[in-house]
Each structure stands twice: as structure tokens, then as C-alpha cells.
Coordinates of C-alpha atoms in Angstrom, one line a residue:
M1 CA 0.0 0.0 0.0
I2 CA 1.2 3.5 -0.8
D3 CA 1.0 5.9 2.1
S4 CA 2.5 9.0 0.5
P5 CA 0.0 12.0 0.6
I6 CA 1.7 13.4 -2.5
F7 CA 0.7 10.3 -4.4
Y8 CA -3.0 10.5 -3.5
A9 CA -3.0 14.3 -4.2
I10 CA -1.6 13.6 -7.7
L11 CA -4.1 10.7 -8.1
T12 CA -6.9 13.1 -7.3
F13 CA -6.0 16.2 -9.3
L14 CA -3.9 14.9 -12.2
P15 CA -6.9 14.0 -14.4
A16 CA -8.2 17.6 -14.4
T17 CA -4.8 18.8 -15.4
V18 CA -4.5 16.3 -18.2
G19 CA -8.0 17.2 -19.3
F20 CA -7.1 20.9 -19.6
L21 CA -3.9 20.1 -21.4
G22 CA -5.8 17.8 -23.7
C23 CA -7.7 20.9 -25.0
V24 CA -4.5 22.2 -26.4
F25 CA -2.8 18.9 -27.4
H26 CA -5.8 16.9 -28.4
R27 CA -4.3 13.8 -30.1
I28 CA -1.3 13.6 -27.9
F29 CA -3.1 13.2 -24.6
F30 CA -5.9 10.8 -25.7
P31 CA -3.7 7.6 -25.5
I32 CA -2.2 9.0 -22.2
C33 CA -5.8 9.3 -20.8
L34 CA -6.6 5.7 -21.8
A35 CA -3.4 4.4 -20.2
Y36 CA -4.1 6.4 -17.0
L37 CA -7.6 4.9 -16.8
V38 CA -6.1 1.4 -17.1
G39 CA -3.6 2.1 -14.3
L40 CA -6.3 3.7 -12.1
S41 CA -8.5 0.6 -12.6
A42 CA -5.7 -1.7 -11.6
F43 CA -4.8 0.4 -8.5
S44 CA -8.5 0.5 -7.5
I45 CA -8.9 -3.3 -7.8
A46 CA -5.7 -3.8 -5.7
G47 CA -7.2 -1.4 -3.1
I48 CA -10.5 -3.4 -3.0
F49 CA -9.0 -6.9 -2.6
N50 CA -6.3 -5.8 -0.2
A51 CA -8.6 -3.5 1.9
W52 CA -6.2 -0.6 1.7
E53 CA -7.0 2.5 3.8
A54 CA -5.1 5.7 3.6
S55 CA -6.0 9.3 4.5
Y56 CA -4.2 12.6 3.9
T57 CA -4.7 16.3 4.5
L58 CA -4.3 18.6 1.5
M59 CA -2.1 21.5 2.4
W60 CA -1.1 19.7 5.6
I61 CA -2.2 21.3 8.9
G62 CA -5.7 22.8 8.8
G63 CA -6.2 21.6 5.2
I64 CA -8.9 19.5 3.6
Q65 CA -9.1 15.9 4.7
F66 CA -9.5 13.0 2.2
S67 CA -9.8 9.3 2.9
F68 CA -9.2 6.5 0.4
D69 CA -10.9 3.4 1.9
Q70 CA -13.5 0.8 1.0
F71 CA -16.0 3.6 0.3
T72 CA -13.6 5.0 -2.3
Y73 CA -11.9 2.2 -4.2
P74 CA -15.0 0.4 -5.5
L75 CA -16.5 3.6 -6.9
L76 CA -13.1 4.7 -8.3
F77 CA -12.9 1.5 -10.2
G78 CA -16.4 1.8 -11.5
T79 CA -15.7 5.3 -12.7
S80 CA -12.4 4.5 -14.4
F81 CA -14.0 1.5 -16.1
S82 CA -17.0 3.4 -17.3
L83 CA -14.9 6.2 -18.7
F84 CA -12.5 3.8 -20.3
T85 CA -15.4 1.9 -21.9
S86 CA -17.0 5.0 -23.3
L87 CA -13.7 6.5 -24.6
L88 CA -12.4 3.3 -26.1
L89 CA -15.6 2.0 -27.8
F90 CA -16.7 5.4 -29.1
R91 CA -13.2 6.9 -29.8
K92 CA -14.1 7.5 -33.5
Q93 CA -17.4 9.3 -32.6
L94 CA -16.3 11.6 -29.8
S95 CA -16.8 15.3 -30.0
H96 CA -13.8 17.5 -29.8
Y97 CA -13.8 18.1 -26.0
F98 CA -15.5 14.9 -24.8
Y99 CA -12.6 13.1 -23.2
Q100 CA -11.3 16.4 -21.7
I101 CA -14.6 16.9 -20.0
S102 CA -14.6 13.3 -18.9
F103 CA -11.2 13.7 -17.2
V104 CA -12.3 16.9 -15.3
L105 CA -15.3 14.8 -14.3
L106 CA -13.0 12.1 -13.0
T107 CA -11.3 14.6 -10.6
A108 CA -14.7 15.8 -9.4
L109 CA -15.8 12.2 -8.7
T110 CA -12.6 11.3 -7.0
V111 CA -13.0 14.2 -4.6
A112 CA -16.7 13.2 -4.0
F113 CA -15.8 9.6 -3.2
S114 CA -12.8 10.4 -0.9
A115 CA -13.8 13.7 0.8
V116 CA -14.9 13.5 4.4
D117 CA -16.0 17.1 4.8
L118 CA -19.3 18.5 3.5
I119 CA -18.0 21.5 1.7
S120 CA -15.5 19.5 -0.4
I121 CA -18.4 17.2 -1.3
Y122 CA -20.5 20.2 -2.3
I123 CA -17.8 21.6 -4.6
A124 CA -17.2 18.2 -6.1
L125 CA -20.9 17.6 -6.8
E126 CA -21.3 21.0 -8.3
L127 CA -18.4 20.3 -10.7
T128 CA -19.9 16.9 -11.4
G129 CA -23.1 18.6 -12.3
F130 CA -21.4 21.0 -14.8
C131 CA -19.6 18.2 -16.5
A132 CA -22.7 16.1 -16.7
F133 CA -24.5 19.1 -18.2
L134 CA -22.0 19.2 -21.0
L135 CA -22.1 15.5 -21.6
I136 CA -26.0 15.5 -21.8
A137 CA -25.8 18.4 -24.3
D138 CA -23.2 16.5 -26.4
R139 CA -25.8 15.5 -29.1
N140 CA -26.4 19.2 -29.7
D141 CA -30.1 18.8 -30.6
N142 CA -33.1 20.7 -29.2
K143 CA -34.2 17.8 -26.9
S144 CA -30.8 17.1 -25.4
L145 CA -30.2 20.8 -24.8
F146 CA -33.5 21.1 -23.1
L147 CA -32.8 18.1 -20.9
S148 CA -29.3 19.3 -20.1
F149 CA -30.7 22.7 -18.8
Q150 CA -33.3 20.8 -16.8
Y151 CA -30.6 18.7 -15.2
L152 CA -28.5 21.8 -14.5
I153 CA -31.4 23.7 -12.8
G154 CA -32.6 20.7 -10.9
G155 CA -29.1 19.8 -9.7
G156 CA -28.5 23.4 -8.7
L157 CA -31.7 23.4 -6.7
A158 CA -30.7 20.2 -5.0
M159 CA -27.2 21.5 -4.1
L160 CA -28.8 24.7 -2.8
I161 CA -30.9 22.7 -0.4
Y162 CA -27.8 20.6 0.5
L163 CA -25.8 23.8 1.2
I164 CA -28.5 25.2 3.5
G165 CA -28.4 21.9 5.4
V166 CA -24.6 22.1 5.7
I167 CA -24.8 25.6 7.1
G168 CA -27.5 24.5 9.6
A169 CA -25.3 21.6 10.7
F170 CA -22.2 23.9 11.1
Q171 CA -24.1 26.1 13.5
F172 CA -24.3 23.2 16.0
S173 CA -21.2 21.2 15.3
A174 CA -18.8 24.1 14.4
T175 CA -17.2 21.7 11.8
F176 CA -17.9 20.4 8.3
L177 CA -16.6 16.9 9.0
I178 CA -19.1 14.0 8.4
R179 CA -18.2 12.3 11.6
D180 CA -19.4 15.3 13.6
L181 CA -22.9 15.4 12.1
S182 CA -24.3 13.8 15.2
Y183 CA -24.5 17.3 16.7
A184 CA -26.6 18.5 13.8
T185 CA -30.4 19.0 14.0
P186 CA -32.8 16.6 12.2
I187 CA -33.8 19.3 9.7
A188 CA -30.2 20.0 8.7
L189 CA -29.7 16.2 8.1
C190 CA -32.9 16.2 6.1
L191 CA -31.7 18.9 3.8
I192 CA -28.2 17.3 3.3
I193 CA -29.6 13.9 2.5
A194 CA -32.3 15.2 0.2
G195 CA -29.7 17.0 -1.9
L196 CA -27.5 13.9 -2.0
M197 CA -30.4 11.6 -3.0
T198 CA -31.3 13.9 -5.9
K199 CA -27.7 13.8 -7.2
A200 CA -27.7 10.0 -6.8
G201 CA -30.9 9.7 -8.7
I202 CA -32.7 7.8 -5.9
F203 CA -36.5 7.7 -6.0
I204 CA -38.4 9.9 -5.4
C205 CA -35.8 12.5 -6.3
G206 CA -34.6 10.4 -9.3
L207 CA -37.3 11.2 -11.8
W208 CA -34.7 13.0 -14.0
V209 CA -32.8 9.7 -14.6
P210 CA -34.9 7.8 -17.2
N211 CA -35.5 10.8 -19.4
I212 CA -31.9 11.9 -19.6
Y213 CA -30.4 8.4 -20.0
S214 CA -32.7 7.7 -22.9
H215 CA -32.0 10.9 -24.8
A216 CA -28.3 11.4 -24.3
S217 CA -25.8 10.0 -26.8
P218 CA -24.7 6.4 -26.0
Q219 CA -21.2 7.5 -24.8
S220 CA -22.7 10.0 -22.5
S221 CA -25.3 7.6 -21.2
A222 CA -22.6 5.1 -20.4
I223 CA -20.8 7.6 -18.3
L224 CA -23.9 9.0 -16.6
A225 CA -25.2 5.6 -15.7
G226 CA -21.7 4.2 -14.8
C227 CA -20.4 6.8 -12.5
V228 CA -22.2 10.2 -12.4
T229 CA -25.2 8.9 -10.4
C230 CA -22.8 7.2 -8.0
A231 CA -21.4 10.5 -6.9
G232 CA -23.8 10.8 -4.0
I233 CA -23.6 7.2 -2.9
A234 CA -20.3 7.4 -1.0
P235 CA -21.3 10.4 1.1
I236 CA -24.7 8.8 1.9
A237 CA -22.9 5.5 2.8
R238 CA -20.4 7.4 5.1
M239 CA -23.2 9.2 6.9
S240 CA -25.3 6.1 7.2
G241 CA -22.4 4.3 8.8
D242 CA -21.9 7.0 11.4
L243 CA -25.5 8.0 12.1
V244 CA -28.1 5.3 12.9
P245 CA -31.1 7.6 12.2
I246 CA -29.9 8.2 8.7
A247 CA -29.3 4.5 8.2
N248 CA -32.8 3.7 9.3
S249 CA -34.3 6.3 7.0
M250 CA -32.3 5.0 4.1
V251 CA -33.9 1.6 4.6
V252 CA -37.4 3.1 4.0
I253 CA -36.3 5.2 1.1
G254 CA -34.2 2.5 -0.5
V255 CA -37.0 0.0 -0.4
L256 CA -39.4 2.5 -1.9
S257 CA -37.0 3.3 -4.6
A258 CA -36.2 -0.3 -5.4
V259 CA -39.8 -1.5 -5.7
V260 CA -41.6 1.5 -7.3
A261 CA -38.9 2.1 -9.9
A262 CA -38.6 -1.6 -10.8
L263 CA -42.4 -1.8 -11.2
Y264 CA -42.4 1.2 -13.5
A265 CA -39.5 -0.4 -15.5
V266 CA -41.6 -3.5 -16.0
F267 CA -44.3 -1.6 -17.9
E268 CA -41.8 0.6 -19.8
R269 CA -41.4 -0.4 -23.4
D270 CA -38.6 2.0 -24.3
D271 CA -35.3 0.4 -23.7
G272 CA -33.5 3.6 -22.7
R273 CA -36.1 4.5 -20.1
A274 CA -36.3 1.0 -18.8
L275 CA -32.6 1.0 -18.1
G276 CA -33.0 4.4 -16.5
W277 CA -35.8 3.2 -14.1
S278 CA -33.7 0.1 -13.4
S279 CA -30.8 2.4 -12.3
V280 CA -33.1 4.2 -9.9
S281 CA -34.2 0.8 -8.5
Q282 CA -30.6 -0.5 -8.2
L283 CA -29.3 2.6 -6.5
G284 CA -32.2 2.3 -4.0
L285 CA -31.0 -1.1 -3.1
A286 CA -27.4 0.2 -2.8
I287 CA -28.2 2.6 0.0
L288 CA -29.8 -0.1 2.1
S289 CA -26.4 -1.3 3.4
P290 CA -23.7 1.3 4.3
T291 CA -21.1 -1.5 4.3
Y292 CA -21.7 -2.8 0.8
A293 CA -23.3 0.3 -0.8
C294 CA -20.2 1.3 -2.8
I295 CA -19.3 -2.2 -4.0
Y296 CA -22.9 -2.7 -5.1
A297 CA -23.0 0.7 -6.9
M298 CA -19.7 -0.2 -8.6
Q299 CA -21.1 -3.5 -10.0
H300 CA -24.2 -1.7 -11.1
G301 CA -22.2 1.1 -12.8
V302 CA -19.9 -1.3 -14.7
C303 CA -22.9 -3.3 -16.0
K304 CA -24.9 -0.2 -17.0
A305 CA -21.9 1.2 -18.9
L306 CA -21.7 -2.0 -20.9
L307 CA -25.4 -2.1 -21.5
F308 CA -25.7 1.4 -22.8
S309 CA -22.6 0.9 -24.9
T310 CA -24.1 -2.2 -26.7
L311 CA -27.5 -0.8 -27.7
T312 CA -27.7 -1.5 -31.5
P313 CA -28.8 0.8 -34.3
E314 CA -31.2 -1.9 -35.5
D315 CA -33.3 -1.5 -32.4
P316 CA -33.2 2.3 -31.6
P317 CA -35.6 3.8 -29.1
A318 CA -38.4 5.6 -30.9
H319 CA -37.5 9.0 -29.4
H320 CA -33.9 8.9 -30.7
E321 CA -33.8 11.2 -33.6
Q322 CA -31.9 10.0 -36.7
S323 CA -30.8 6.9 -34.8
N324 CA -28.1 8.8 -32.9
H325 CA -28.3 6.4 -30.0
H326 CA -26.2 3.7 -31.6
S327 CA -23.9 1.1 -30.1
A328 CA -20.2 1.2 -30.1
D329 CA -20.2 -1.1 -33.1
Q330 CA -22.6 1.0 -35.2
E331 CA -21.6 0.9 -38.9
T332 CA -23.5 0.2 -42.0
P333 CA -24.5 -3.4 -42.3
S334 CA -21.9 -4.0 -45.0
N335 CA -19.2 -3.0 -42.5
V336 CA -20.3 -5.0 -39.5
S337 CA -19.3 -8.6 -39.2
T338 CA -21.2 -11.4 -37.4
F339 CA -18.5 -11.5 -34.9
Q340 CA -19.0 -7.9 -33.9
N341 CA -22.7 -8.6 -33.3
Y342 CA -21.9 -11.8 -31.4
A343 CA -19.6 -9.8 -29.1
S344 CA -22.2 -7.1 -28.4
L345 CA -24.8 -9.8 -27.8
I346 CA -22.6 -11.7 -25.4
V347 CA -21.7 -8.7 -23.3
F348 CA -25.3 -7.4 -23.2
V349 CA -26.6 -10.7 -22.0
T350 CA -23.8 -11.1 -19.4
A351 CA -24.3 -7.6 -18.0
S352 CA -28.1 -8.1 -17.9
L353 CA -27.6 -11.4 -16.0
S354 CA -25.3 -9.7 -13.6
V355 CA -27.9 -7.0 -12.8
M356 CA -30.4 -9.8 -12.4
A357 CA -28.1 -11.4 -9.8
F358 CA -27.8 -14.6 -11.8
P359 CA -25.4 -17.2 -10.3
L360 CA -21.8 -17.0 -11.4
T361 CA -21.9 -13.3 -12.1
S362 CA -20.6 -10.3 -10.1
G363 CA -24.1 -9.2 -9.4
F364 CA -24.9 -12.4 -7.6
I365 CA -22.0 -11.8 -5.3
T366 CA -22.8 -8.2 -4.5
K367 CA -26.5 -8.7 -4.0
S368 CA -25.9 -11.7 -1.7
L369 CA -23.6 -9.6 0.4
L370 CA -26.1 -6.8 0.4
K371 CA -29.0 -9.0 1.5
G372 CA -26.9 -10.5 4.3
D373 CA -26.4 -7.0 5.7
I374 CA -29.9 -5.6 5.8
P375 CA -32.8 -6.0 8.2
T376 CA -34.9 -9.2 7.9
N377 CA -38.1 -7.3 7.1
A378 CA -36.4 -5.5 4.1
K379 CA -35.2 -8.8 2.6
I380 CA -38.7 -9.7 1.5
I381 CA -39.1 -6.4 -0.4
V382 CA -35.7 -6.8 -1.9
S383 CA -36.7 -10.2 -3.2
T384 CA -39.7 -8.6 -4.8
S385 CA -37.5 -5.9 -6.4
T386 CA -35.2 -8.7 -7.7
L387 CA -38.2 -10.5 -9.3
L388 CA -39.3 -7.3 -11.0
T389 CA -35.8 -6.5 -12.2
T390 CA -35.5 -10.0 -13.6
T391 CA -38.7 -9.4 -15.6
V392 CA -37.3 -6.2 -17.0
Y393 CA -34.0 -7.8 -18.2
V394 CA -35.7 -10.9 -19.5
R395 CA -37.6 -8.6 -21.9
L396 CA -34.4 -6.7 -22.8
I397 CA -32.4 -9.9 -23.5
W398 CA -35.2 -11.3 -25.6
S399 CA -35.5 -8.0 -27.5
R400 CA -31.7 -8.0 -28.1
I401 CA -31.7 -11.6 -29.3
Q402 CA -34.5 -10.7 -31.8
V403 CA -32.4 -7.8 -33.1
F404 CA -29.4 -10.1 -33.5
L405 CA -31.4 -12.7 -35.4
G406 CA -32.8 -10.0 -37.7
F407 CA -29.3 -8.7 -38.4
R408 CA -28.2 -12.2 -39.4
R409 CA -31.1 -12.6 -41.8
E410 CA -30.2 -9.2 -43.3
I411 CA -26.6 -10.3 -43.9
M412 CA -27.7 -13.5 -45.5
A413 CA -30.3 -11.8 -47.7
K414 CA -27.8 -9.2 -49.0
K415 CA -24.9 -11.7 -49.2
Y416 CA -22.3 -9.8 -47.3
H417 CA -19.1 -11.7 -47.1
N418 CA -17.2 -10.2 -44.2
K419 CA -14.7 -12.4 -42.4
T420 CA -16.3 -13.4 -39.1
S421 CA -12.9 -14.5 -37.7
S422 CA -11.6 -11.0 -37.7
F423 CA -10.8 -9.6 -34.3
Y424 CA -11.4 -6.0 -33.4
T425 CA -10.3 -3.9 -30.5
N426 CA -13.8 -3.1 -29.3
Q427 CA -15.0 -6.7 -29.5
I428 CA -11.9 -8.0 -27.7
F429 CA -12.5 -5.5 -24.9
L430 CA -16.2 -6.5 -24.7
I431 CA -15.4 -10.2 -24.5
I432 CA -12.8 -9.6 -21.8
S433 CA -15.3 -7.6 -19.8
S434 CA -17.8 -10.4 -20.0
I435 CA -15.2 -12.8 -18.7
A436 CA -14.3 -10.4 -15.9
I437 CA -17.9 -10.2 -14.8
I438 CA -18.1 -14.0 -14.5
S439 CA -14.6 -14.3 -12.9
F440 CA -15.5 -11.8 -10.1
S441 CA -18.2 -14.3 -9.0
I442 CA -15.5 -16.7 -7.6
T443 CA -13.8 -14.0 -5.5
D444 CA -16.1 -14.7 -2.5
R445 CA -17.1 -18.4 -2.4
S446 CA -18.8 -18.0 0.9
V447 CA -21.9 -16.7 -0.7
L448 CA -22.0 -19.5 -3.3
T449 CA -24.3 -21.5 -1.1
Y450 CA -27.1 -23.9 -2.2
D451 CA -29.8 -21.6 -0.8
N452 CA -28.5 -18.5 -2.5
I453 CA -28.2 -20.2 -5.8
V454 CA -31.6 -21.8 -5.6
N455 CA -33.2 -18.4 -4.7
A456 CA -31.5 -16.7 -7.6
L457 CA -32.5 -19.4 -10.1
T458 CA -36.1 -19.3 -8.7
A459 CA -36.2 -15.5 -9.2
T460 CA -35.0 -16.0 -12.8
G461 CA -37.7 -18.6 -13.5
L462 CA -40.4 -16.5 -11.9
G463 CA -39.2 -13.5 -13.9
I464 CA -39.5 -15.4 -17.2
I465 CA -43.1 -16.4 -16.2
L466 CA -44.0 -12.9 -15.2
Y467 CA -42.6 -11.5 -18.4
A468 CA -44.7 -14.0 -20.4
S469 CA -47.7 -12.8 -18.4
V470 CA -47.3 -9.1 -19.1
V471 CA -45.7 -9.1 -22.5
G472 CA -49.0 -8.7 -24.3
L473 CA -50.3 -5.8 -22.1
Q474 CA -50.8 -2.5 -23.8
T475 CA -49.0 -0.2 -21.4
V476 CA -48.7 2.8 -23.6
K477 CA -51.8 4.4 -22.3
I478 CA -50.5 4.0 -18.7
V479 CA -46.9 5.0 -19.2
K480 CA -47.2 7.8 -21.8
P481 CA -49.3 10.3 -19.8
V482 CA -46.8 10.1 -16.9
T483 CA -43.9 10.6 -19.3
R484 CA -45.4 13.5 -21.1
T485 CA -46.3 15.1 -17.8
L486 CA -42.7 15.0 -16.6
D487 CA -41.5 16.4 -19.9
L488 CA -44.1 19.2 -19.8
V489 CA -43.7 20.2 -16.1
G490 CA -40.0 19.9 -16.2
A491 CA -37.7 18.0 -13.8
P492 CA -36.7 20.9 -11.6
F493 CA -40.2 21.6 -10.5
V494 CA -40.9 17.9 -9.9
V495 CA -37.7 17.6 -7.9
A496 CA -38.6 20.7 -5.8
A497 CA -42.0 19.2 -4.9
L498 CA -40.5 15.8 -4.1
L499 CA -37.7 17.3 -2.0
L500 CA -40.4 19.2 0.0
A501 CA -42.2 15.8 0.5
N502 CA -38.9 14.3 1.7
L503 CA -38.4 17.0 4.2
L504 CA -41.9 16.5 5.6
Y505 CA -41.3 12.8 5.9
F506 CA -38.0 13.2 7.7
K507 CA -39.5 15.8 10.0
I508 CA -42.4 13.6 11.0

């Protein structure tokens, strides 16, 4: 383990420096950025498995405190993996300043994951919001610009409420450190948590997530789903670990988020929105356990980055204008080989099975650890959420297989003669990612018990049956009015109303 404060300071702030230099030397710094992300991923994995813990104070005495621990390393790995996935797979389609913005975002997220004082978290989350605003607007059409400003206004409102809570807590504790929040008033804690939940996209403050995920470009969606919504998870987990009242409240809100969002995803027929509602549900599960919140969010972020990166042009969501929401392998049919589609299909199915917590996947390990650390009463509701999530991903997998079969028929009809044995960088990376998701399942054999495996297989079987039961339902009349209302009213106003409802709940 490295104990040098200088090393961790460089690790935190070097990405932003590289990002700004990349604006001047665009082509030179891009491979450097990819190499840095690989190194950061390896360092984070080592920190996870070796349980490294290190803290340092920026500017020494009286400076800002940071802690690299088991709240930091999992999310740091998820962030570096998501950024690497997006930059590598879409390297030929990136706008001029995309990777530079991504590296400034990396510094902001590193601070958010490692900071132990409320003001540093506030600054990091604000910078995260500005970077996310630019990523959402990357498509540069009217809809994405509208949604990016919605996100900016809604996020600014959430951070304003958070800052008011921080000031209220400071009046009683005379410090901004998280460990001293026990002196703060309940109202101050309510304001702080409400702001963090909005940034994390947790229901009922996460209504902005599905709309933005489904309209952003695929490379932006991969980053937003893989790491941006995880920015508020580490602070919430730290507070829940130190304060029992917050931990108890997170159980109620997490269960609500997990079930309601998963139920809405079942009836959502737009793939992008379904993945967005699934993220709201999965992050609700993450906050149930302070101990495993970050490792669960990491697993979710990795899988969502892969899922958004492998959406195909043959099955674009209806709202994506001019098929802009393509996969990393989008080319004209004559330029796409069968192997490329096989690789995308394999990683899509593997990532979906992992989110479903299917045995021998990373999701099975993290969900088993999570369920072992939550109250008994909450386990029943978590099982219900797992069943609904399984139903969602059974539909997505079946839809993806249909697209793949349709693509094969198109190739055979037009007699394309591409070499299917050719290997490409993107496909090799996707296959390695699938193998890694499966390999992670053997890192903790203690959860590979007969009962856990049977429960997971039972949930999968019931999910298939439930999907077969609801597949013919006409849900457009149910889902569309809600979607149009959110689009018309605007996310900031909805978030403001729901934050007020959260405050009333906490106060009661």
C-alpha cells in the first residue's frame, strides 16, 4: 500500500490537469488518458481486494481531509472502467472536447468519493453537475439541450438545499466533517440527505434519470449511468455508517426506490427509459447497506456502462432522432461482421444477467452480500424488487436476441461476405469484460451456497413467467401520460416538490 500524501493528491487532481492540457494537445493526450484509466482501474482493484485504507490532508495542517478506503476504491474502479469503456468504444465518434470533460469529471468524482467534509463534497458535486450538463448536451439537438438545462437547474436546486443543510449543521457542530454530524439538527440532516439523493438519482428524487439516460448520446449515457449517479452514494454511505437515524431512514427510502422504480420499468417499453428506471431501483438497493453500498454501486455502474454501450442501431428507441443512440459497433451493415454482433450480444446478456443477480456473475455476489447486511423485514421487499428487475431484463435480453437474429437474416439476404474470424479492439474488450464479470463471482465463495443459488434461479424462473404474463399488455396508455407530464412540467419543479415531500417525511 502507498502511504504518500503526494501520491494521492496527484491521483486526485492529475486527471483535471490532463483534461485541460488535452484541450491544447488533443491527439497527444488521448492515449495517455486511456493508459491512465487502465492504471487507475488496476490500482483500485488492488485497493478493493487488499482492503487498503489511507488518508491525507491537503495543504497539511488545517487543510482539507481525504480518505481512500472501502467507500472510495469500488466507486473509483467503476468510474475509471465506465470512462475507459466510453472513450475506447466510441473513440471515433467523440466530439472535440468529450474526453477532456470526462477527465475533469474524474477529478470531481474522486473528490466526491474520498472527501470526508461536507464543503468539499458540495464543490465536487457541483463540478460533477457542470460536467454532466456538457455530456448530456453533447448530441447538440433541441431535446438534449432542453434536458441538459433541466438537469442543471434541478441539480443546482438540490445543491442549494444541501448547502443550506450544511450551514445548519455547522451552527451546532462548528465543523464540516461528516463524523461530527451527530450534533446537527434533524432538519439539517434532512436537507443534506435530500440533496445527495437527488444527485444520486434515488426515487423519489430520481425522476430525471430515465428521461436523460434515454435521450443522451450512448457514450454520455454510459458515463452518466456508470459513474455520475454514483457521486452521491459514497457520502450517503459514510453518513449512514456514522449515524443510525440516517441508516434507518435509508432503509425506508431505499425499499421504496427499489420496488416502485422496478415496477415502472416492467411496464416501460422504451429500452433507454427501462434501463434508467432500473438504475433508480438498483441505487435504491445500494443505500440499504452502508457497508456494501459502494461495492454494489460499482457493480451496477460497470454493467450499465456496458449495457448502454451495446445498444444497437437496428433497435433504436423511438425517441432517438436519426438513430443517434447507436452502439459502439454502429456501422453500415456491410461494414459490420457477425463476430461484432456476437460480441455485443454476449456482453449485453452477461451484463443483464449480472444485474439480475444470476449465479456465477458479479451481481450475484454483490446482491448476496447486500441481502446479508440488511434487516430481515427488508429482505422480502428486496426479493420482490429482484423479481421485477429480472422481468425487465428478460424482456431486454429477448429484444436484443431478436435484433441479432434480424441482423443475421439481413446479412444472409444481401450476401455480405465479411470475415467473421476477424478480431477488433472493441470486441476483444467486450469479451474480456464479460469474462471479468463472470470471474468476479469466484472471489467470494462464501456466498455461493445452495440456498442463495436456488433463490437466484427461482427468481429468474419466476421473472420469465412474469414477463410472459405481461408481454402482451398494452402499457402505452398507462406510461405515456406520466412521461409526457414529466416532460411538460420539467424535472426541476418535480424535484422541488418531491424534496419538500422528503423534508416533511423526515420531520415527521
